[in-house]
Amino acid sequence: VTRSAPAAALRPNQQRLLAVLGRHDRLRRSELALLLDLPKATVAGLVDDLLARGLVIENTPESGSGAGRPARSVSLAGRPPAAGVLVWSTDLLRVAVASLTGRILAERTVPMAPQEEIDGLLDPGLRLLRAAARDADLRIGDLATVVLGVPTPFQRGVGMPVPASPPGGRGHYVGWLRADPATELSKRAGTQATVENDANLGALGEYTFGAGQGLDSLVYLKLGNRSMGAGLIINGRLHRGVTGFAGELAHIQVHNDGVLCVCGGRGCLIHDVGPGLARLVEPAYDGPISFDQMLDLAEQGDPGLRRILGDLGRTIGRPLADLCSMLNPAAIVVDGVLGPAGGYIIEGIREAVTRHAAPTAADAVRILPGTLGAHADLLGAVALARDDQHLPVF
Ligand SMILES: [Zn+2]
């Protein structure tokens, strides 16, 4: 966080103050005192010293509505730290530059099929990130870190924790994710890099900035046209599991002797959804239906769609009910990208949870739509970047 003075010369409380300022555009001394839990006089002293060192600046006072002298807020003197984000979610690549306060400064989205080689993702990804950084008046090397989200289970330093070649497995995992691409990404971006599962990012996003704020625990359900996964927040922390496989809802067994799956198991839930949500609802209509058309039909309150998505909610809700009995979470947060379609799925999940979970757990769990829409995983990457930068959480 420090820019022009050596960090060693700063007292711990000054470093904490700079870290807090790194997450807010501007704060008054009284707000800093509250966030740092320090007396106002102490904060005033810390700020005076940092002003003298040129590490923070005083902003021109906003015209106050109350009586007396308007309080002047302070900001970091340098550019506030920003993160680069690449989230690959089955058929889309979203690229963004965001401040660590959770403001998206620039964003690009392109279609992205699974790529056989790492370059197939990183070449266009870094090109878009460079363009997004330019839009935000930054260079890629200015970014504090770059986070890559991937639509597969993922273990840091290892890659995908799944068998190399399940016999006859149905599904598709890209081979280059059998190693952690963070080193290659870091080398090419010229800054620190981290790779994380996309549903975990969504969970972190809704927990930090969205529907899950202030909750102790939640299950985030990621559900796109061709993606299904879950992220678990337990005691305020992301739970990845011992090999990064936690929350792989798609690979819960729902048919004892169902089709073999790419995960090495068989009869996995994901095969009930098959080639995508839109294809699942298609038989009820005359012609092919795209994902966006499906969302439109939901918006119009289409009864057939309500029935099909309600059934899907009940199917997904069955294993979620067991999870509720086991974990007793405060909430299940459903991917906000689905809009009204998500509402029908939530109705089905609620039914299944009420029916199959232990009543105490079922009564306690709130089932909520995400409030961040398509930005949940981008903002989750920002939350992860904060952790990786060891910025204290206030
Ligand atoms: Zn599976």
PDB file of N, CA, C and O in Angstrom, residues 138-199:
ATOM      1  N   LEU A 138      -5.025   2.754 -16.458  1.00  0.00           N
ATOM      2  CA  LEU A 138      -3.983   1.991 -15.763  1.00  0.00           C
ATOM      3  C   LEU A 138      -3.210   1.161 -16.773  1.00  0.00           C
ATOM      4  O   LEU A 138      -3.653   0.984 -17.910  1.00  0.00           O
ATOM      5  N   ARG A 139      -2.056   0.634 -16.322  1.00  0.00           N
ATOM      6  CA  ARG A 139      -1.360  -0.376 -17.100  1.00  0.00           C
ATOM      7  C   ARG A 139      -1.515  -1.695 -16.352  1.00  0.00           C
ATOM      8  O   ARG A 139      -1.694  -1.712 -15.136  1.00  0.00           O
ATOM      9  N   ILE A 140      -1.395  -2.808 -17.069  1.00  0.00           N
ATOM     10  CA  ILE A 140      -1.621  -4.117 -16.457  1.00  0.00           C
ATOM     11  C   ILE A 140      -0.638  -4.349 -15.295  1.00  0.00           C
ATOM     12  O   ILE A 140      -0.985  -4.932 -14.276  1.00  0.00           O
ATOM     13  N   GLY A 141       0.590  -3.800 -15.428  1.00  0.00           N
ATOM     14  CA  GLY A 141       1.583  -3.954 -14.372  1.00  0.00           C
ATOM     15  C   GLY A 141       1.251  -3.164 -13.107  1.00  0.00           C
ATOM     16  O   GLY A 141       1.809  -3.420 -12.044  1.00  0.00           O
ATOM     17  N   ASP A 142       0.323  -2.190 -13.222  1.00  0.00           N
ATOM     18  CA  ASP A 142      -0.099  -1.412 -12.048  1.00  0.00           C
ATOM     19  C   ASP A 142      -1.026  -2.215 -11.141  1.00  0.00           C
ATOM     20  O   ASP A 142      -1.267  -1.835  -9.999  1.00  0.00           O
ATOM     21  N   LEU A 143      -1.612  -3.297 -11.692  1.00  0.00           N
ATOM     22  CA  LEU A 143      -2.608  -4.044 -10.928  1.00  0.00           C
ATOM     23  C   LEU A 143      -1.937  -4.781  -9.773  1.00  0.00           C
ATOM     24  O   LEU A 143      -0.875  -5.380  -9.940  1.00  0.00           O
ATOM     25  N   ALA A 144      -2.564  -4.715  -8.589  1.00  0.00           N
ATOM     26  CA  ALA A 144      -1.989  -5.354  -7.408  1.00  0.00           C
ATOM     27  C   ALA A 144      -1.931  -6.863  -7.605  1.00  0.00           C
ATOM     28  O   ALA A 144      -1.025  -7.540  -7.135  1.00  0.00           O
ATOM     29  N   THR A 145      -2.897  -7.403  -8.338  1.00  0.00           N
ATOM     30  CA  THR A 145      -2.956  -8.843  -8.554  1.00  0.00           C
ATOM     31  C   THR A 145      -3.933  -9.132  -9.696  1.00  0.00           C
ATOM     32  O   THR A 145      -4.741  -8.276 -10.054  1.00  0.00           O
ATOM     33  N   VAL A 146      -3.806 -10.322 -10.282  1.00  0.00           N
ATOM     34  CA  VAL A 146      -4.774 -10.760 -11.282  1.00  0.00           C
ATOM     35  C   VAL A 146      -5.376 -12.075 -10.793  1.00  0.00           C
ATOM     36  O   VAL A 146      -4.654 -12.970 -10.361  1.00  0.00           O
ATOM     37  N   VAL A 147      -6.707 -12.168 -10.828  1.00  0.00           N
ATOM     38  CA  VAL A 147      -7.394 -13.385 -10.394  1.00  0.00           C
ATOM     39  C   VAL A 147      -8.060 -14.026 -11.610  1.00  0.00           C
ATOM     40  O   VAL A 147      -8.753 -13.345 -12.367  1.00  0.00           O
ATOM     41  N   LEU A 148      -7.812 -15.316 -11.801  1.00  0.00           N
ATOM     42  CA  LEU A 148      -8.466 -16.067 -12.880  1.00  0.00           C
ATOM     43  C   LEU A 148      -9.480 -17.031 -12.262  1.00  0.00           C
ATOM     44  O   LEU A 148      -9.116 -17.860 -11.421  1.00  0.00           O
ATOM     45  N   GLY A 149     -10.742 -16.920 -12.652  1.00  0.00           N
ATOM     46  CA  GLY A 149     -11.768 -17.858 -12.199  1.00  0.00           C
ATOM     47  C   GLY A 149     -11.981 -18.928 -13.255  1.00  0.00           C
ATOM     48  O   GLY A 149     -12.042 -18.616 -14.437  1.00  0.00           O
ATOM     49  N   VAL A 150     -12.086 -20.200 -12.826  1.00  0.00           N
ATOM     50  CA  VAL A 150     -12.265 -21.310 -13.769  1.00  0.00           C
ATOM     51  C   VAL A 150     -13.489 -22.154 -13.385  1.00  0.00           C
ATOM     52  O   VAL A 150     -13.788 -22.292 -12.202  1.00  0.00           O
ATOM     53  N   PRO A 151     -14.183 -22.731 -14.399  1.00  0.00           N
ATOM     54  CA  PRO A 151     -15.418 -23.468 -14.102  1.00  0.00           C
ATOM     55  C   PRO A 151     -15.182 -24.935 -13.774  1.00  0.00           C
ATOM     56  O   PRO A 151     -15.940 -25.797 -14.188  1.00  0.00           O
ATOM     57  N   THR A 152     -14.113 -25.238 -13.060  1.00  0.00           N
ATOM     58  CA  THR A 152     -13.801 -26.623 -12.682  1.00  0.00           C
ATOM     59  C   THR A 152     -13.372 -26.608 -11.222  1.00  0.00           C
ATOM     60  O   THR A 152     -12.952 -25.582 -10.725  1.00  0.00           O
ATOM     61  N   PRO A 153     -13.474 -27.777 -10.552  1.00  0.00           N
ATOM     62  CA  PRO A 153     -12.893 -27.809  -9.207  1.00  0.00           C
ATOM     63  C   PRO A 153     -11.421 -27.456  -9.309  1.00  0.00           C
ATOM     64  O   PRO A 153     -10.780 -27.758 -10.323  1.00  0.00           O
ATOM     65  N   PHE A 154     -10.901 -26.794  -8.298  1.00  0.00           N
ATOM     66  CA  PHE A 154      -9.527 -26.318  -8.420  1.00  0.00           C
ATOM     67  C   PHE A 154      -8.824 -26.297  -7.072  1.00  0.00           C
ATOM     68  O   PHE A 154      -9.380 -25.825  -6.083  1.00  0.00           O
ATOM     69  N   GLN A 155      -7.609 -26.824  -7.042  1.00  0.00           N
ATOM     70  CA  GLN A 155      -6.789 -26.803  -5.837  1.00  0.00           C
ATOM     71  C   GLN A 155      -5.541 -25.976  -6.113  1.00  0.00           C
ATOM     72  O   GLN A 155      -4.796 -26.252  -7.057  1.00  0.00           O
ATOM     73  N   ARG A 156      -5.308 -24.963  -5.304  1.00  0.00           N
ATOM     74  CA  ARG A 156      -4.141 -24.099  -5.508  1.00  0.00           C
ATOM     75  C   ARG A 156      -2.848 -24.888  -5.508  1.00  0.00           C
ATOM     76  O   ARG A 156      -2.637 -25.748  -4.662  1.00  0.00           O
ATOM     77  N   GLY A 157      -1.986 -24.582  -6.451  1.00  0.00           N
ATOM     78  CA  GLY A 157      -0.687 -25.233  -6.529  1.00  0.00           C
ATOM     79  C   GLY A 157      -0.748 -26.616  -7.159  1.00  0.00           C
ATOM     80  O   GLY A 157       0.280 -27.218  -7.442  1.00  0.00           O
ATOM     81  N   VAL A 158      -1.956 -27.132  -7.401  1.00  0.00           N
ATOM     82  CA  VAL A 158      -2.111 -28.490  -7.934  1.00  0.00           C
ATOM     83  C   VAL A 158      -2.860 -28.483  -9.267  1.00  0.00           C
ATOM     84  O   VAL A 158      -2.437 -29.068 -10.252  1.00  0.00           O
ATOM     85  N   GLY A 159      -3.997 -27.770  -9.310  1.00  0.00           N
ATOM     86  CA  GLY A 159      -4.847 -27.770 -10.498  1.00  0.00           C
ATOM     87  C   GLY A 159      -6.149 -28.494 -10.195  1.00  0.00           C
ATOM     88  O   GLY A 159      -6.585 -28.519  -9.046  1.00  0.00           O
ATOM     89  N   MET A 160      -6.735 -29.103 -11.238  1.00  0.00           N
ATOM     90  CA  MET A 160      -8.006 -29.806 -11.047  1.00  0.00           C
ATOM     91  C   MET A 160      -7.804 -31.106 -10.295  1.00  0.00           C
ATOM     92  O   MET A 160      -7.037 -31.956 -10.741  1.00  0.00           O
ATOM     93  N   PRO A 161      -8.491 -31.314  -9.176  1.00  0.00           N
ATOM     94  CA  PRO A 161      -8.341 -32.555  -8.423  1.00  0.00           C
ATOM     95  C   PRO A 161      -9.272 -33.648  -8.940  1.00  0.00           C
ATOM     96  O   PRO A 161     -10.132 -34.113  -8.222  1.00  0.00           O
ATOM     97  N   VAL A 162      -9.101 -34.051 -10.211  1.00  0.00           N
ATOM     98  CA  VAL A 162      -9.958 -35.106 -10.772  1.00  0.00           C
ATOM     99  C   VAL A 162      -9.084 -36.105 -11.519  1.00  0.00           C
ATOM    100  O   VAL A 162      -7.967 -35.779 -11.912  1.00  0.00           O
ATOM    101  N   PRO A 163      -9.593 -37.341 -11.709  1.00  0.00           N
ATOM    102  CA  PRO A 163      -8.780 -38.365 -12.378  1.00  0.00           C
ATOM    103  C   PRO A 163      -8.371 -37.921 -13.783  1.00  0.00           C
ATOM    104  O   PRO A 163      -9.108 -37.193 -14.448  1.00  0.00           O
ATOM    105  N   ALA A 164      -7.196 -38.385 -14.222  1.00  0.00           N
ATOM    106  CA  ALA A 164      -6.664 -37.986 -15.525  1.00  0.00           C
ATOM    107  C   ALA A 164      -7.575 -38.452 -16.656  1.00  0.00           C
ATOM    108  O   ALA A 164      -7.855 -37.703 -17.583  1.00  0.00           O
ATOM    109  N   SER A 165      -8.051 -39.678 -16.610  1.00  0.00           N
ATOM    110  CA  SER A 165      -8.896 -40.165 -17.697  1.00  0.00           C
ATOM    111  C   SER A 165      -9.915 -41.159 -17.174  1.00  0.00           C
ATOM    112  O   SER A 165      -9.677 -42.350 -17.165  1.00  0.00           O
ATOM    113  N   PRO A 166     -11.084 -40.657 -16.742  1.00  0.00           N
ATOM    114  CA  PRO A 166     -12.122 -41.575 -16.281  1.00  0.00           C
ATOM    115  C   PRO A 166     -12.611 -42.408 -17.459  1.00  0.00           C
ATOM    116  O   PRO A 166     -12.869 -41.848 -18.525  1.00  0.00           O
ATOM    117  N   PRO A 167     -12.704 -43.727 -17.312  1.00  0.00           N
ATOM    118  CA  PRO A 167     -13.106 -44.569 -18.452  1.00  0.00           C
ATOM    119  C   PRO A 167     -14.509 -44.227 -18.923  1.00  0.00           C
ATOM    120  O   PRO A 167     -15.456 -44.297 -18.154  1.00  0.00           O
ATOM    121  N   GLY A 168     -14.615 -43.792 -20.167  1.00  0.00           N
ATOM    122  CA  GLY A 168     -15.923 -43.524 -20.757  1.00  0.00           C
ATOM    123  C   GLY A 168     -16.634 -42.337 -20.134  1.00  0.00           C
ATOM    124  O   GLY A 168     -17.827 -42.185 -20.287  1.00  0.00           O
ATOM    125  N   GLY A 169     -15.913 -41.503 -19.427  1.00  0.00           N
ATOM    126  CA  GLY A 169     -16.540 -40.388 -18.719  1.00  0.00           C
ATOM    127  C   GLY A 169     -17.199 -39.403 -19.652  1.00  0.00           C
ATOM    128  O   GLY A 169     -16.656 -39.062 -20.699  1.00  0.00           O
ATOM    129  N   ARG A 170     -18.418 -38.943 -19.268  1.00  0.00           N
ATOM    130  CA  ARG A 170     -19.108 -37.964 -20.090  1.00  0.00           C
ATOM    131  C   ARG A 170     -18.882 -36.591 -19.493  1.00  0.00           C
ATOM    132  O   ARG A 170     -18.967 -36.400 -18.302  1.00  0.00           O
ATOM    133  N   GLY A 171     -18.575 -35.623 -20.320  1.00  0.00           N
ATOM    134  CA  GLY A 171     -18.292 -34.277 -19.853  1.00  0.00           C
ATOM    135  C   GLY A 171     -16.977 -33.833 -20.433  1.00  0.00           C
ATOM    136  O   GLY A 171     -16.357 -34.558 -21.211  1.00  0.00           O
ATOM    137  N   HIS A 172     -16.547 -32.633 -20.060  1.00  0.00           N
ATOM    138  CA  HIS A 172     -15.321 -32.118 -20.653  1.00  0.00           C
ATOM    139  C   HIS A 172     -14.556 -31.276 -19.654  1.00  0.00           C
ATOM    140  O   HIS A 172     -15.065 -30.304 -19.128  1.00  0.00           O
ATOM    141  N   TYR A 173     -13.336 -31.695 -19.348  1.00  0.00           N
ATOM    142  CA  TYR A 173     -12.437 -30.861 -18.556  1.00  0.00           C
ATOM    143  C   TYR A 173     -11.221 -30.560 -19.424  1.00  0.00           C
ATOM    144  O   TYR A 173     -10.742 -31.444 -20.125  1.00  0.00           O
ATOM    145  N   VAL A 174     -10.716 -29.339 -19.362  1.00  0.00           N
ATOM    146  CA  VAL A 174      -9.562 -29.018 -20.192  1.00  0.00           C
ATOM    147  C   VAL A 174      -8.281 -29.500 -19.519  1.00  0.00           C
ATOM    148  O   VAL A 174      -8.117 -29.364 -18.315  1.00  0.00           O
ATOM    149  N   GLY A 175      -7.396 -30.083 -20.347  1.00  0.00           N
ATOM    150  CA  GLY A 175      -6.205 -30.740 -19.833  1.00  0.00           C
ATOM    151  C   GLY A 175      -5.230 -29.806 -19.130  1.00  0.00           C
ATOM    152  O   GLY A 175      -4.639 -30.168 -18.114  1.00  0.00           O
ATOM    153  N   TRP A 176      -5.065 -28.567 -19.648  1.00  0.00           N
ATOM    154  CA  TRP A 176      -4.046 -27.690 -19.067  1.00  0.00           C
ATOM    155  C   TRP A 176      -4.384 -27.247 -17.653  1.00  0.00           C
ATOM    156  O   TRP A 176      -3.536 -26.739 -16.935  1.00  0.00           O
ATOM    157  N   LEU A 177      -5.631 -27.496 -17.223  1.00  0.00           N
ATOM    158  CA  LEU A 177      -5.978 -27.154 -15.844  1.00  0.00           C
ATOM    159  C   LEU A 177      -5.580 -28.263 -14.870  1.00  0.00           C
ATOM    160  O   LEU A 177      -5.849 -28.173 -13.683  1.00  0.00           O
ATOM    161  N   ARG A 178      -4.905 -29.312 -15.394  1.00  0.00           N
ATOM    162  CA  ARG A 178      -4.375 -30.330 -14.489  1.00  0.00           C
ATOM    163  C   ARG A 178      -3.114 -29.842 -13.778  1.00  0.00           C
ATOM    164  O   ARG A 178      -2.537 -30.553 -12.969  1.00  0.00           O
ATOM    165  N   ALA A 179      -2.658 -28.631 -14.134  1.00  0.00           N
ATOM    166  CA  ALA A 179      -1.598 -27.960 -13.364  1.00  0.00           C
ATOM    167  C   ALA A 179      -2.125 -26.566 -13.042  1.00  0.00           C
ATOM    168  O   ALA A 179      -3.037 -26.078 -13.706  1.00  0.00           O
ATOM    169  N   ASP A 180      -1.554 -25.927 -12.025  1.00  0.00           N
ATOM    170  CA  ASP A 180      -2.012 -24.585 -11.645  1.00  0.00           C
ATOM    171  C   ASP A 180      -1.432 -23.553 -12.618  1.00  0.00           C
ATOM    172  O   ASP A 180      -0.205 -23.386 -12.679  1.00  0.00           O
ATOM    173  N   PRO A 181      -2.257 -22.861 -13.408  1.00  0.00           N
ATOM    174  CA  PRO A 181      -1.738 -21.893 -14.385  1.00  0.00           C
ATOM    175  C   PRO A 181      -1.354 -20.539 -13.772  1.00  0.00           C
ATOM    176  O   PRO A 181      -1.025 -19.611 -14.508  1.00  0.00           O
ATOM    177  N   ALA A 182      -1.375 -20.429 -12.423  1.00  0.00           N
ATOM    178  CA  ALA A 182      -1.103 -19.119 -11.790  1.00  0.00           C
ATOM    179  C   ALA A 182       0.292 -18.600 -12.136  1.00  0.00           C
ATOM    180  O   ALA A 182       0.467 -17.404 -12.395  1.00  0.00           O
ATOM    181  N   THR A 183       1.294 -19.490 -12.163  1.00  0.00           N
ATOM    182  CA  THR A 183       2.668 -19.064 -12.431  1.00  0.00           C
ATOM    183  C   THR A 183       2.786 -18.473 -13.838  1.00  0.00           C
ATOM    184  O   THR A 183       3.378 -17.413 -14.043  1.00  0.00           O
ATOM    185  N   GLU A 184       2.184 -19.174 -14.799  1.00  0.00           N
ATOM    186  CA  GLU A 184       2.216 -18.705 -16.189  1.00  0.00           C
ATOM    187  C   GLU A 184       1.467 -17.371 -16.326  1.00  0.00           C
ATOM    188  O   GLU A 184       1.956 -16.436 -16.980  1.00  0.00           O
ATOM    189  N   LEU A 185       0.319 -17.273 -15.687  1.00  0.00           N
ATOM    190  CA  LEU A 185      -0.469 -16.034 -15.732  1.00  0.00           C
ATOM    191  C   LEU A 185       0.312 -14.882 -15.100  1.00  0.00           C
ATOM    192  O   LEU A 185       0.359 -13.767 -15.646  1.00  0.00           O
ATOM    193  N   SER A 186       0.946 -15.151 -13.955  1.00  0.00           N
ATOM    194  CA  SER A 186       1.714 -14.131 -13.255  1.00  0.00           C
ATOM    195  C   SER A 186       2.864 -13.633 -14.131  1.00  0.00           C
ATOM    196  O   SER A 186       3.116 -12.433 -14.240  1.00  0.00           O
ATOM    197  N   LYS A 187       3.550 -14.582 -14.785  1.00  0.00           N
ATOM    198  CA  LYS A 187       4.686 -14.232 -15.648  1.00  0.00           C
ATOM    199  C   LYS A 187       4.209 -13.326 -16.786  1.00  0.00           C
ATOM    200  O   LYS A 187       4.825 -12.307 -17.089  1.00  0.00           O
ATOM    201  N   ARG A 188       3.086 -13.701 -17.381  1.00  0.00           N
ATOM    202  CA  ARG A 188       2.628 -12.956 -18.555  1.00  0.00           C
ATOM    203  C   ARG A 188       1.961 -11.625 -18.196  1.00  0.00           C
ATOM    204  O   ARG A 188       1.997 -10.691 -18.980  1.00  0.00           O
ATOM    205  N   ALA A 189       1.349 -11.567 -17.006  1.00  0.00           N
ATOM    206  CA  ALA A 189       0.699 -10.310 -16.599  1.00  0.00           C
ATOM    207  C   ALA A 189       1.690  -9.364 -15.937  1.00  0.00           C
ATOM    208  O   ALA A 189       1.435  -8.171 -15.822  1.00  0.00           O
ATOM    209  N   GLY A 190       2.818  -9.899 -15.463  1.00  0.00           N
ATOM    210  CA  GLY A 190       3.810  -9.059 -14.796  1.00  0.00           C
ATOM    211  C   GLY A 190       3.374  -8.628 -13.412  1.00  0.00           C
ATOM    212  O   GLY A 190       3.818  -7.606 -12.894  1.00  0.00           O
ATOM    213  N   THR A 191       2.490  -9.389 -12.796  1.00  0.00           N
ATOM    214  CA  THR A 191       2.068  -9.106 -11.426  1.00  0.00           C
ATOM    215  C   THR A 191       1.640 -10.416 -10.785  1.00  0.00           C
ATOM    216  O   THR A 191       1.592 -11.457 -11.442  1.00  0.00           O
ATOM    217  N   GLN A 192       1.330 -10.360  -9.490  1.00  0.00           N
ATOM    218  CA  GLN A 192       0.897 -11.553  -8.770  1.00  0.00           C
ATOM    219  C   GLN A 192      -0.385 -12.123  -9.391  1.00  0.00           C
ATOM    220  O   GLN A 192      -1.210 -11.358  -9.888  1.00  0.00           O
ATOM    221  N   ALA A 193      -0.551 -13.454  -9.352  1.00  0.00           N
ATOM    222  CA  ALA A 193      -1.764 -14.046  -9.919  1.00  0.00           C
ATOM    223  C   ALA A 193      -2.272 -15.196  -9.054  1.00  0.00           C
ATOM    224  O   ALA A 193      -1.492 -15.874  -8.389  1.00  0.00           O
ATOM    225  N   THR A 194      -3.579 -15.379  -9.071  1.00  0.00           N
ATOM    226  CA  THR A 194      -4.227 -16.441  -8.301  1.00  0.00           C
ATOM    227  C   THR A 194      -5.324 -17.058  -9.158  1.00  0.00           C
ATOM    228  O   THR A 194      -5.973 -16.346  -9.924  1.00  0.00           O
ATOM    229  N   VAL A 195      -5.529 -18.378  -9.026  1.00  0.00           N
ATOM    230  CA  VAL A 195      -6.601 -19.054  -9.752  1.00  0.00           C
ATOM    231  C   VAL A 195      -7.598 -19.614  -8.735  1.00  0.00           C
ATOM    232  O   VAL A 195      -7.197 -20.098  -7.677  1.00  0.00           O
ATOM    233  N   GLU A 196      -8.882 -19.509  -9.058  1.00  0.00           N
ATOM    234  CA  GLU A 196      -9.919 -19.960  -8.118  1.00  0.00           C
ATOM    235  C   GLU A 196     -11.125 -20.479  -8.886  1.00  0.00           C
ATOM    236  O   GLU A 196     -11.412 -20.023  -9.997  1.00  0.00           O
ATOM    237  N   ASN A 197     -11.843 -21.412  -8.300  1.00  0.00           N
ATOM    238  CA  ASN A 197     -13.081 -21.926  -8.878  1.00  0.00           C
ATOM    239  C   ASN A 197     -14.133 -20.801  -8.966  1.00  0.00           C
ATOM    240  O   ASN A 197     -14.272 -20.001  -8.044  1.00  0.00           O
ATOM    241  N   ASP A 198     -14.897 -20.769 -10.060  1.00  0.00           N
ATOM    242  CA  ASP A 198     -15.828 -19.648 -10.282  1.00  0.00           C
ATOM    243  C   ASP A 198     -16.974 -19.593  -9.265  1.00  0.00           C
ATOM    244  O   ASP A 198     -17.379 -18.508  -8.850  1.00  0.00           O
ATOM    245  N   ALA A 199     -17.482 -20.750  -8.846  1.00  0.00           N
ATOM    246  CA  ALA A 199     -18.565 -20.741  -7.850  1.00  0.00           C
ATOM    247  C   ALA A 199     -18.048 -20.224  -6.505  1.00  0.00           C
ATOM    248  O   ALA A 199     -18.769 -19.532  -5.778  1.00  0.00           O
TER     249      ALA A 199
END
